[in-house]
Coordinates of C-alpha atoms and ligand atoms in Angstrom, one line a residue:
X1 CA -109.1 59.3 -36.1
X2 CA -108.1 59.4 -32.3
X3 CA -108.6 57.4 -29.5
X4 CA -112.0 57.7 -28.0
X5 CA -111.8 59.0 -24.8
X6 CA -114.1 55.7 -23.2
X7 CA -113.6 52.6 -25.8
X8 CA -114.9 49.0 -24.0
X9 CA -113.5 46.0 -25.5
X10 CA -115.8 43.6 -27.3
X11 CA -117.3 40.9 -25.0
X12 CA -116.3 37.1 -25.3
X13 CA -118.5 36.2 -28.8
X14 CA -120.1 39.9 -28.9
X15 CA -121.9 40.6 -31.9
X16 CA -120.2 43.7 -33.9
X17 CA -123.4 45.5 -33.9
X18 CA -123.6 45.0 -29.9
X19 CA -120.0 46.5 -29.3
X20 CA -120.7 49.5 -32.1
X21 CA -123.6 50.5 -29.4
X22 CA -122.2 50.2 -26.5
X23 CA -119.2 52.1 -28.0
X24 CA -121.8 55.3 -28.9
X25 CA -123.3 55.0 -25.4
X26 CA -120.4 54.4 -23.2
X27 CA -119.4 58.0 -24.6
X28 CA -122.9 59.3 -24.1
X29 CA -123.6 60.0 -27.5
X30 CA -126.8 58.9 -30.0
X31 CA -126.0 56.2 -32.1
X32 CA -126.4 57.7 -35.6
X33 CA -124.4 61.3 -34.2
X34 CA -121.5 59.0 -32.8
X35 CA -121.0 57.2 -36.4
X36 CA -121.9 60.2 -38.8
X37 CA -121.0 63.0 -37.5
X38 CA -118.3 62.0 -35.0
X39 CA -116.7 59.3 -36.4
X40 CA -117.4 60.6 -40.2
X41 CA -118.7 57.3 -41.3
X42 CA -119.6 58.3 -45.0
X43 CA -122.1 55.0 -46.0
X44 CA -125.2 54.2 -44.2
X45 CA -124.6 51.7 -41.4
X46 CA -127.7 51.1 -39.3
X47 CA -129.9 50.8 -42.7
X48 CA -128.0 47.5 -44.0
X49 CA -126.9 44.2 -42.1
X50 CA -124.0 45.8 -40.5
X51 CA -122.8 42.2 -38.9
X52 CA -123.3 40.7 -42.6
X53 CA -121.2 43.4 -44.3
X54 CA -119.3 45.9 -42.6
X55 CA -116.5 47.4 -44.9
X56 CA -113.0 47.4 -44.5
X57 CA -113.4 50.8 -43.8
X58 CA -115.8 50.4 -41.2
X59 CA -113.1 48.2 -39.7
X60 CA -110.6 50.2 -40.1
X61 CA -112.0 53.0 -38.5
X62 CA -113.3 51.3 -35.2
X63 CA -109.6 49.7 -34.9
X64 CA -108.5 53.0 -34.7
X65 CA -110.6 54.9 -32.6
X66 CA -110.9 51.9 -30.0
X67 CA -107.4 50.4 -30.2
X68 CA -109.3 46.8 -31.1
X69 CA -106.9 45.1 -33.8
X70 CA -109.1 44.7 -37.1
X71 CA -108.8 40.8 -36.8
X72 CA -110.6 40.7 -33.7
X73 CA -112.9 42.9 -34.9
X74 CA -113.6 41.0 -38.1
X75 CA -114.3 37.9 -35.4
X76 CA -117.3 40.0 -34.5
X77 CA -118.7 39.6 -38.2
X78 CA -120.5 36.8 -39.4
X79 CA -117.7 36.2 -42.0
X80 CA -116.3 34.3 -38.7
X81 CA -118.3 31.5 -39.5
X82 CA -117.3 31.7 -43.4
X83 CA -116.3 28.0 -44.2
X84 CA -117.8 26.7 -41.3
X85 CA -121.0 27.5 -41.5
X86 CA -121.7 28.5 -44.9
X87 CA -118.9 29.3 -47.8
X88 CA -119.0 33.3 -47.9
X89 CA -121.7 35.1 -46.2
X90 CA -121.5 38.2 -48.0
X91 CA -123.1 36.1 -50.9
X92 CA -125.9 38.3 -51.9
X93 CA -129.9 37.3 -51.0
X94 CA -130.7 35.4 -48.1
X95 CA -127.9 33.7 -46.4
X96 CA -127.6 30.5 -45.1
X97 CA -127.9 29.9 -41.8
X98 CA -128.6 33.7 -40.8
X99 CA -131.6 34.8 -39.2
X100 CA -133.3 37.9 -41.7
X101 CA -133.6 40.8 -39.0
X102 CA -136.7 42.7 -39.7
X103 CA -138.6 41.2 -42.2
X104 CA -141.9 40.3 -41.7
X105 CA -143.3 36.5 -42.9
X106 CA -146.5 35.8 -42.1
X107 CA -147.3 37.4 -38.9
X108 CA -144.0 36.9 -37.6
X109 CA -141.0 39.5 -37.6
X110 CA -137.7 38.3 -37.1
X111 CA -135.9 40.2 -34.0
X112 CA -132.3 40.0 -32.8
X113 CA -132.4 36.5 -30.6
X114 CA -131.0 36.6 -27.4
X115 CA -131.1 34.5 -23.4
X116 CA -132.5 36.5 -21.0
X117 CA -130.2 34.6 -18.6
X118 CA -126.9 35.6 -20.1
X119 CA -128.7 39.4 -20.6
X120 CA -128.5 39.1 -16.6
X121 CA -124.5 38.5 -16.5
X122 CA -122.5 41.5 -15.7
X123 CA -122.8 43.9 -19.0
X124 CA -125.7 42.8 -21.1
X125 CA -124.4 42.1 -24.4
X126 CA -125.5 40.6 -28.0
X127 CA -123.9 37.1 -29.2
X128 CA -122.6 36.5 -32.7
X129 CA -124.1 33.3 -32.3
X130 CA -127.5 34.4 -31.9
X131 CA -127.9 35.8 -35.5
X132 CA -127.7 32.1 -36.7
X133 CA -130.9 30.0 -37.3
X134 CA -129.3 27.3 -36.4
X135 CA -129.1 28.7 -32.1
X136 CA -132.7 28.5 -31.1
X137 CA -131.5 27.5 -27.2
X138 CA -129.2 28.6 -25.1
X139 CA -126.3 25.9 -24.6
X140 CA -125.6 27.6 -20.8
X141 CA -129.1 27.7 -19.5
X142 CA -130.9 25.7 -21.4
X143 CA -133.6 27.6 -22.1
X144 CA -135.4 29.3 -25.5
X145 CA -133.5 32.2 -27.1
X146 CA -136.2 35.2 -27.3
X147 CA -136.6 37.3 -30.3
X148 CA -139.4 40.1 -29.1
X149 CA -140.6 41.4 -25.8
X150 CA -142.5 39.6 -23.4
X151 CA -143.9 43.2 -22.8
X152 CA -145.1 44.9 -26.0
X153 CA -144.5 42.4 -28.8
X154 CA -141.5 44.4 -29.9
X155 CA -138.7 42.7 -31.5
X156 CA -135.5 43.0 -30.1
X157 CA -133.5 45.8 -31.5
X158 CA -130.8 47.6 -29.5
X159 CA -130.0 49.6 -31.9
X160 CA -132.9 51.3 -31.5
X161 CA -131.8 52.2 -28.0
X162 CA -131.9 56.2 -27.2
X163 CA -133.6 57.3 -30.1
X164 CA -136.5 59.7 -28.8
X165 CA -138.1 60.1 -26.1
X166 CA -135.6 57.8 -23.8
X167 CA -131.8 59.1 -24.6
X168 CA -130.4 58.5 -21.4
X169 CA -129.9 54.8 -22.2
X170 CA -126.2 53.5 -20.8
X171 CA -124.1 51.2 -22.7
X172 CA -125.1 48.5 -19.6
X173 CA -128.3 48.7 -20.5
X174 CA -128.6 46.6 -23.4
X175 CA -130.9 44.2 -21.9
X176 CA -133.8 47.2 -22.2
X177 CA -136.6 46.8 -24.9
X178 CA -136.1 49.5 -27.2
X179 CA -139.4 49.9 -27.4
X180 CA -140.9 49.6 -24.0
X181 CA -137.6 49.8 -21.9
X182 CA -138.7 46.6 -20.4
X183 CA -135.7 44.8 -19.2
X184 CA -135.5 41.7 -21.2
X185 CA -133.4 39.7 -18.7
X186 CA -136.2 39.5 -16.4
X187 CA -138.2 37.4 -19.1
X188 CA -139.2 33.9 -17.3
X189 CA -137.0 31.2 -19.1
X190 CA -139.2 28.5 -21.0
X191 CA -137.8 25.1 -21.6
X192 CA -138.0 22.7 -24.2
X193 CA -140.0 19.6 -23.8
X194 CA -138.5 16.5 -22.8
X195 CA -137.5 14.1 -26.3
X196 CA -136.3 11.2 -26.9
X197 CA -133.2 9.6 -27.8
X198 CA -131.6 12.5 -26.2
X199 CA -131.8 14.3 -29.2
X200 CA -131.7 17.7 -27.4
X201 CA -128.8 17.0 -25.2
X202 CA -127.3 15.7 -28.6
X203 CA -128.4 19.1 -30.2
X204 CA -127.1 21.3 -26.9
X205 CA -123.9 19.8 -27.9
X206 CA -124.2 20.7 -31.7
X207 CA -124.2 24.4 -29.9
X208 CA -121.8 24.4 -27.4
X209 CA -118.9 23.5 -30.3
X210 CA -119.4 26.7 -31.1
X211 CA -117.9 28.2 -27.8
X212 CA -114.9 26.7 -28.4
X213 CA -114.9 27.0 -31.7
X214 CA -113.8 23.7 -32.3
X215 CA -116.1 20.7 -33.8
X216 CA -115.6 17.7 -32.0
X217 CA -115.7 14.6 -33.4
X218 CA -117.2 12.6 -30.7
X219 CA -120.7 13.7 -32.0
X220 CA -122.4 11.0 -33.9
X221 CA -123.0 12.8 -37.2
X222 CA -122.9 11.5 -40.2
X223 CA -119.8 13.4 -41.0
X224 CA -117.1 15.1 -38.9
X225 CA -116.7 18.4 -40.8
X226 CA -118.7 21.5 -40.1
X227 CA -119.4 22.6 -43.4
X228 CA -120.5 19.5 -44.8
X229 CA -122.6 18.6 -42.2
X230 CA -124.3 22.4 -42.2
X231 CA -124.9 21.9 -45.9
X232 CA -126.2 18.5 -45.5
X233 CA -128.7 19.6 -42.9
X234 CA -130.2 22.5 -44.7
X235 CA -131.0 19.8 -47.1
X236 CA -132.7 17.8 -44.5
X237 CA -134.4 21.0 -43.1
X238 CA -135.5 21.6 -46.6
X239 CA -137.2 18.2 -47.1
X240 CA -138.7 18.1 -43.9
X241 CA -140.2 21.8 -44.5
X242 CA -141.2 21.0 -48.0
X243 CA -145.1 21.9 -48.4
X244 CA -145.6 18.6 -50.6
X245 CA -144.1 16.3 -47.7
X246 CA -147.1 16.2 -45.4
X247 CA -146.6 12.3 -44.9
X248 CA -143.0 12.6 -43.8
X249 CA -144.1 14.8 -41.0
X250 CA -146.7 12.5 -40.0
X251 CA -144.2 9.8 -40.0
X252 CA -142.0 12.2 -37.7
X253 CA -145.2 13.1 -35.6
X254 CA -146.2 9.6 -34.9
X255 CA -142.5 8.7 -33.2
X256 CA -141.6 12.3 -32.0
X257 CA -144.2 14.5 -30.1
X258 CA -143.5 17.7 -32.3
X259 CA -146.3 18.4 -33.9
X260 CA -144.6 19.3 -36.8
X261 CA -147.6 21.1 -38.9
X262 CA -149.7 18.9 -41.7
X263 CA -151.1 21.6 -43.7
X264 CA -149.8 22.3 -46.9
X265 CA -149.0 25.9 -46.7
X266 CA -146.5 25.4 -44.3
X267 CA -143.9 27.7 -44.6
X268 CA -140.3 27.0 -46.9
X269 CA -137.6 29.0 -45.8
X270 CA -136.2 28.2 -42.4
X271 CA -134.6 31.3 -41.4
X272 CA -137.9 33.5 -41.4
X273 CA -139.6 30.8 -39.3
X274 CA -140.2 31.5 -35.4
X275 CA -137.5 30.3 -33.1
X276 CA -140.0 27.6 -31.6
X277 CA -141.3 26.2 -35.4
X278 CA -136.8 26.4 -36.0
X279 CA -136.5 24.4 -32.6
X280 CA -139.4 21.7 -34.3
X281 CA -137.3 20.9 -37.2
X282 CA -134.1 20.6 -36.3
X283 CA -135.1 18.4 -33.6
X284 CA -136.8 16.1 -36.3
X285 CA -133.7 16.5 -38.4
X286 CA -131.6 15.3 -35.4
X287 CA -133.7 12.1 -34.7
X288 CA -134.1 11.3 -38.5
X289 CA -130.1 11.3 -38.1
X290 CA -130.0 8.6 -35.9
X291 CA -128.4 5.7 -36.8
X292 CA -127.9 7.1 -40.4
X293 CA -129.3 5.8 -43.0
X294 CA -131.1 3.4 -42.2
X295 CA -133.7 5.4 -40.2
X296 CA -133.5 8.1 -42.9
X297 CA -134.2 5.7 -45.3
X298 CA -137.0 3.5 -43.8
X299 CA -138.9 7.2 -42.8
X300 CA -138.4 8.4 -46.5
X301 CA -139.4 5.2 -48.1
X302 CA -142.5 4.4 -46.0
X303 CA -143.3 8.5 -46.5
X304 CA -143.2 7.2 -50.3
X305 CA -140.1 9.8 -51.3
X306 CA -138.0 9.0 -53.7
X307 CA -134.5 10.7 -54.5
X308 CA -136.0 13.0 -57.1
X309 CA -138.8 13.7 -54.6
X310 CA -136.2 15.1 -52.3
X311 CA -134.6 17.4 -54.4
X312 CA -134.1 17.6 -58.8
X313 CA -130.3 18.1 -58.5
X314 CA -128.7 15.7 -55.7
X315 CA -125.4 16.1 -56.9
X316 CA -125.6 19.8 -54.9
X317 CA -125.9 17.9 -51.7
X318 CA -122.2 16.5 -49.8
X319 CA -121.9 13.1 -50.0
X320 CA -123.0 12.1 -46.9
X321 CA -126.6 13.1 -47.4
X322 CA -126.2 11.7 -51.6
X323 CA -125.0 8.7 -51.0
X324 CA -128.1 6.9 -49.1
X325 CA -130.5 8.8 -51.2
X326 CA -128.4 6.9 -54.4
X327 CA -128.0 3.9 -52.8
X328 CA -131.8 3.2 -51.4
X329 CA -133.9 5.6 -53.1
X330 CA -133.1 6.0 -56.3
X331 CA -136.5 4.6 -58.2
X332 CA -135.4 6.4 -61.8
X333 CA -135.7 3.5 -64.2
X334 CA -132.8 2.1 -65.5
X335 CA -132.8 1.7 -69.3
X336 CA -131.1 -1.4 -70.2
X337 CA -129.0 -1.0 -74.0
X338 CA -130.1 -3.7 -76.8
X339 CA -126.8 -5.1 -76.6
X340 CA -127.3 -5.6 -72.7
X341 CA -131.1 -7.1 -73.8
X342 CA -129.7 -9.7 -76.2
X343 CA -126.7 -10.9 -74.2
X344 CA -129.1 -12.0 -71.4
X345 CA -131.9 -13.4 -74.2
X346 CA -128.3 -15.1 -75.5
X347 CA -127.2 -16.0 -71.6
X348 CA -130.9 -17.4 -70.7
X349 CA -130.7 -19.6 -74.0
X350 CA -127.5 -21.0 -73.2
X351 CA -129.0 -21.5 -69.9
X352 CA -132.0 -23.7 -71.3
X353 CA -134.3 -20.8 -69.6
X354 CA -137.4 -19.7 -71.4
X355 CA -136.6 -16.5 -72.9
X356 CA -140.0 -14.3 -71.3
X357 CA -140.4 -10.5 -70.0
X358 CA -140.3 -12.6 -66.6
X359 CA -137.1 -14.3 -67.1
X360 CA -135.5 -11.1 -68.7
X361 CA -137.1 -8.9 -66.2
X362 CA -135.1 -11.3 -63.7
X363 CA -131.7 -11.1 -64.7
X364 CA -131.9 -7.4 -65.3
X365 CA -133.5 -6.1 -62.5
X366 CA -136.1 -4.3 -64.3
X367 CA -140.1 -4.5 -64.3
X368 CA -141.8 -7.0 -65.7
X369 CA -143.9 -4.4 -67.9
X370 CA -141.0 -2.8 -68.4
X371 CA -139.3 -5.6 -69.5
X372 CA -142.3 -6.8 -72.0
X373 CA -141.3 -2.9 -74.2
X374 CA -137.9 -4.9 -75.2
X375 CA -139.8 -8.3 -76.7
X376 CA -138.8 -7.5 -80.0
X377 CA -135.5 -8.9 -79.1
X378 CA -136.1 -12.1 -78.3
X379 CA -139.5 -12.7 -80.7
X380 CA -137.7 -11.8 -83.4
X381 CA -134.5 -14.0 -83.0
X382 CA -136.3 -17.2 -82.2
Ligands
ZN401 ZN1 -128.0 31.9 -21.6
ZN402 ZN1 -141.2 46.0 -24.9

């Protein structure tokens, strides 16, 4: 494959799916002609999640005909944020942490998010960033990322750019609806709502580590690796989103002003949720991890959730997360052994204690109904 004539260099964080359109247009071709017939791409690219799982042929073949090294171009994948993020992203179904283009949940479907303020800079171009559920702001401008047009209701799709009726797009014009040829950067900037505790200052700061790829570990998480903390707060989004945990988001509600829905049906996954309902629950995860545990803790026990309430197999959450729910809300009864039963019947004798499900109940830590199943023990050695 030879050099293309015209080959621009990814942007600073450019999504691979941005740079593969700008590459078509910037030669003035249509996007599917450029990569099937020009190119001789022989698998189906725009069909599948091309930034989930672009082949090492795919790779390979851009390398060559844009003189990009392959590495940089793999940094355009979302295998960049493989162990930092999530563990592999190419894991099949829904992955973690990555916004589901296209599909449609409720009334809602899922767009390609973007700031119409960094649309405005220079050439408009897509962020790798923005395909993660985690981005629901813009760290720069502060402002809501936008998934459709404030125009027609279309979802963001650029690669939907110059098909019919409109082929003269430009490989600057990314910031056009694909549907409407609105220009998405002119889209008035909304801004969250004022919280407290800082929490989303705390959270702009979650987002900017991502610029410099580097996670710092002034931020007041519970723990100072990525990956852990990502996996730990998809539990947390999980529990807060659960359908059966209306009382934990009343709890929230009644110290947070999110409104943070009470009816039961509310939604479980958090990727196919809308970026504002996203924005809602990471903010509640963010203040519940203030002073960890011991807010975590109060919230979950006053909500009446216990450990198995949370999830049936802790053990998949890191440590950081599984050690409070252990430690405070763990309500599974423990099952004293008959030897453990008669040395404290033996202990409360020696003792000069009246051996009673009270007394026993006592020294073990147990119930006192609990402790009245084990009588045979002591009724039938006195
Ligand atoms: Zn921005
Ligand atoms: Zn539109």
């Amino acid at each position: 494959m030879k050099l293309l004539p015209l080959h621009p260099q990814p942007k600073k964080g450019e999504i691979l799916s941005s740079w593969m359109v700008r590459l078509a247009l910037e030669n003035r071709f249509h996007l599917h002609t450029f990569y099937s017939k020009l190119l001789g791409c022989k698998h189906p690219i725009w069909t599948r999640d091309v930034d989930r799982s672009a082949t090492a042929d795919l790779i390979h073949l851009l390398s060559e005909c844009s003189s990009c090294s392959a590495t940089k171009i793999e940094a355009t994948t979302l295998r960049h944020y493989d162990g930092y993020m999530y563990e592999d992203v190419r894991t099949h179904g829904v992955a973690r942490w990555i916004v589901p283009l296209g599909i449609y949940h409720r009334l809602h479907r899922n767009g390609m998010q973007c700031c119409p303020l960094c649309l405005k800079e220079e050439v408009p171009y897509y962020k790798l960033k923005w395909r993660t559920s985690f981005f629901t702001l813009c760290e720069k401008h502060r402002c809501f990322l936008i998934d459709e047009c404030p125009n027609c209701k279309a979802i963001v799709e650029y690669h939907r750019l110059g098909i019919g009726k409109h082929m003269d797009v430009r490989s600057s014009e990314l910031h056009l609806c694909s549907h409407c040829y609105f220009n998405l950067s002119e889209t008035p900037p909304v801004y969250p709502p004022r919280l407290p505790e800082s929490i989303v200052q705390e959270y702009r700061n979650t987002l900017k580590q991502f610029e410099n790829d580097s996670w710092s570990r002034t931020l007041t998480f519970p723990t100072t690796h990525p990956l852990a903390f990502f996996h730990g707060l998809r539990g947390l989004l999980m529990l807060v989103n659960k359908r059966a945990c209306v009382e934990l988001r009343k709890n929230i509600n009644a110290s947070v002003p999110l409104n943070l829905p009470l009816e039961k049906d509310w939604s479980p996954e958090f990727g196919y949720l809308t970026i504002r309902e996203r924005f809602n629950l990471l903010m509640a995860c963010f203040w519940l991890m203030h002073d960890w545990p011991h807010r975590f803790v109060t919230i979950l026990k006053m909500s009446k959730l216990s450990r198995s309430r949370f999830a049936e197999d802790v053990a998949q959450f890191p440590f950081w997360l599984q050690q409070p729910l252990n430690q405070y809300l763990d309500q599974r009864h423990y099952i004293p052994s008959p030897e453990e039963v008669n040395s404290v019947v033996d202990y409360l004798k020696s003792k000069g204690i009246p051996v009673s499900a009270p007394s026993v109940a006592k020294v073990l830590g147990i119930g006192r109904d609990f402790a009245r199943t084990f009588n045979s023990h002591w009724n039938n050695r006195n």
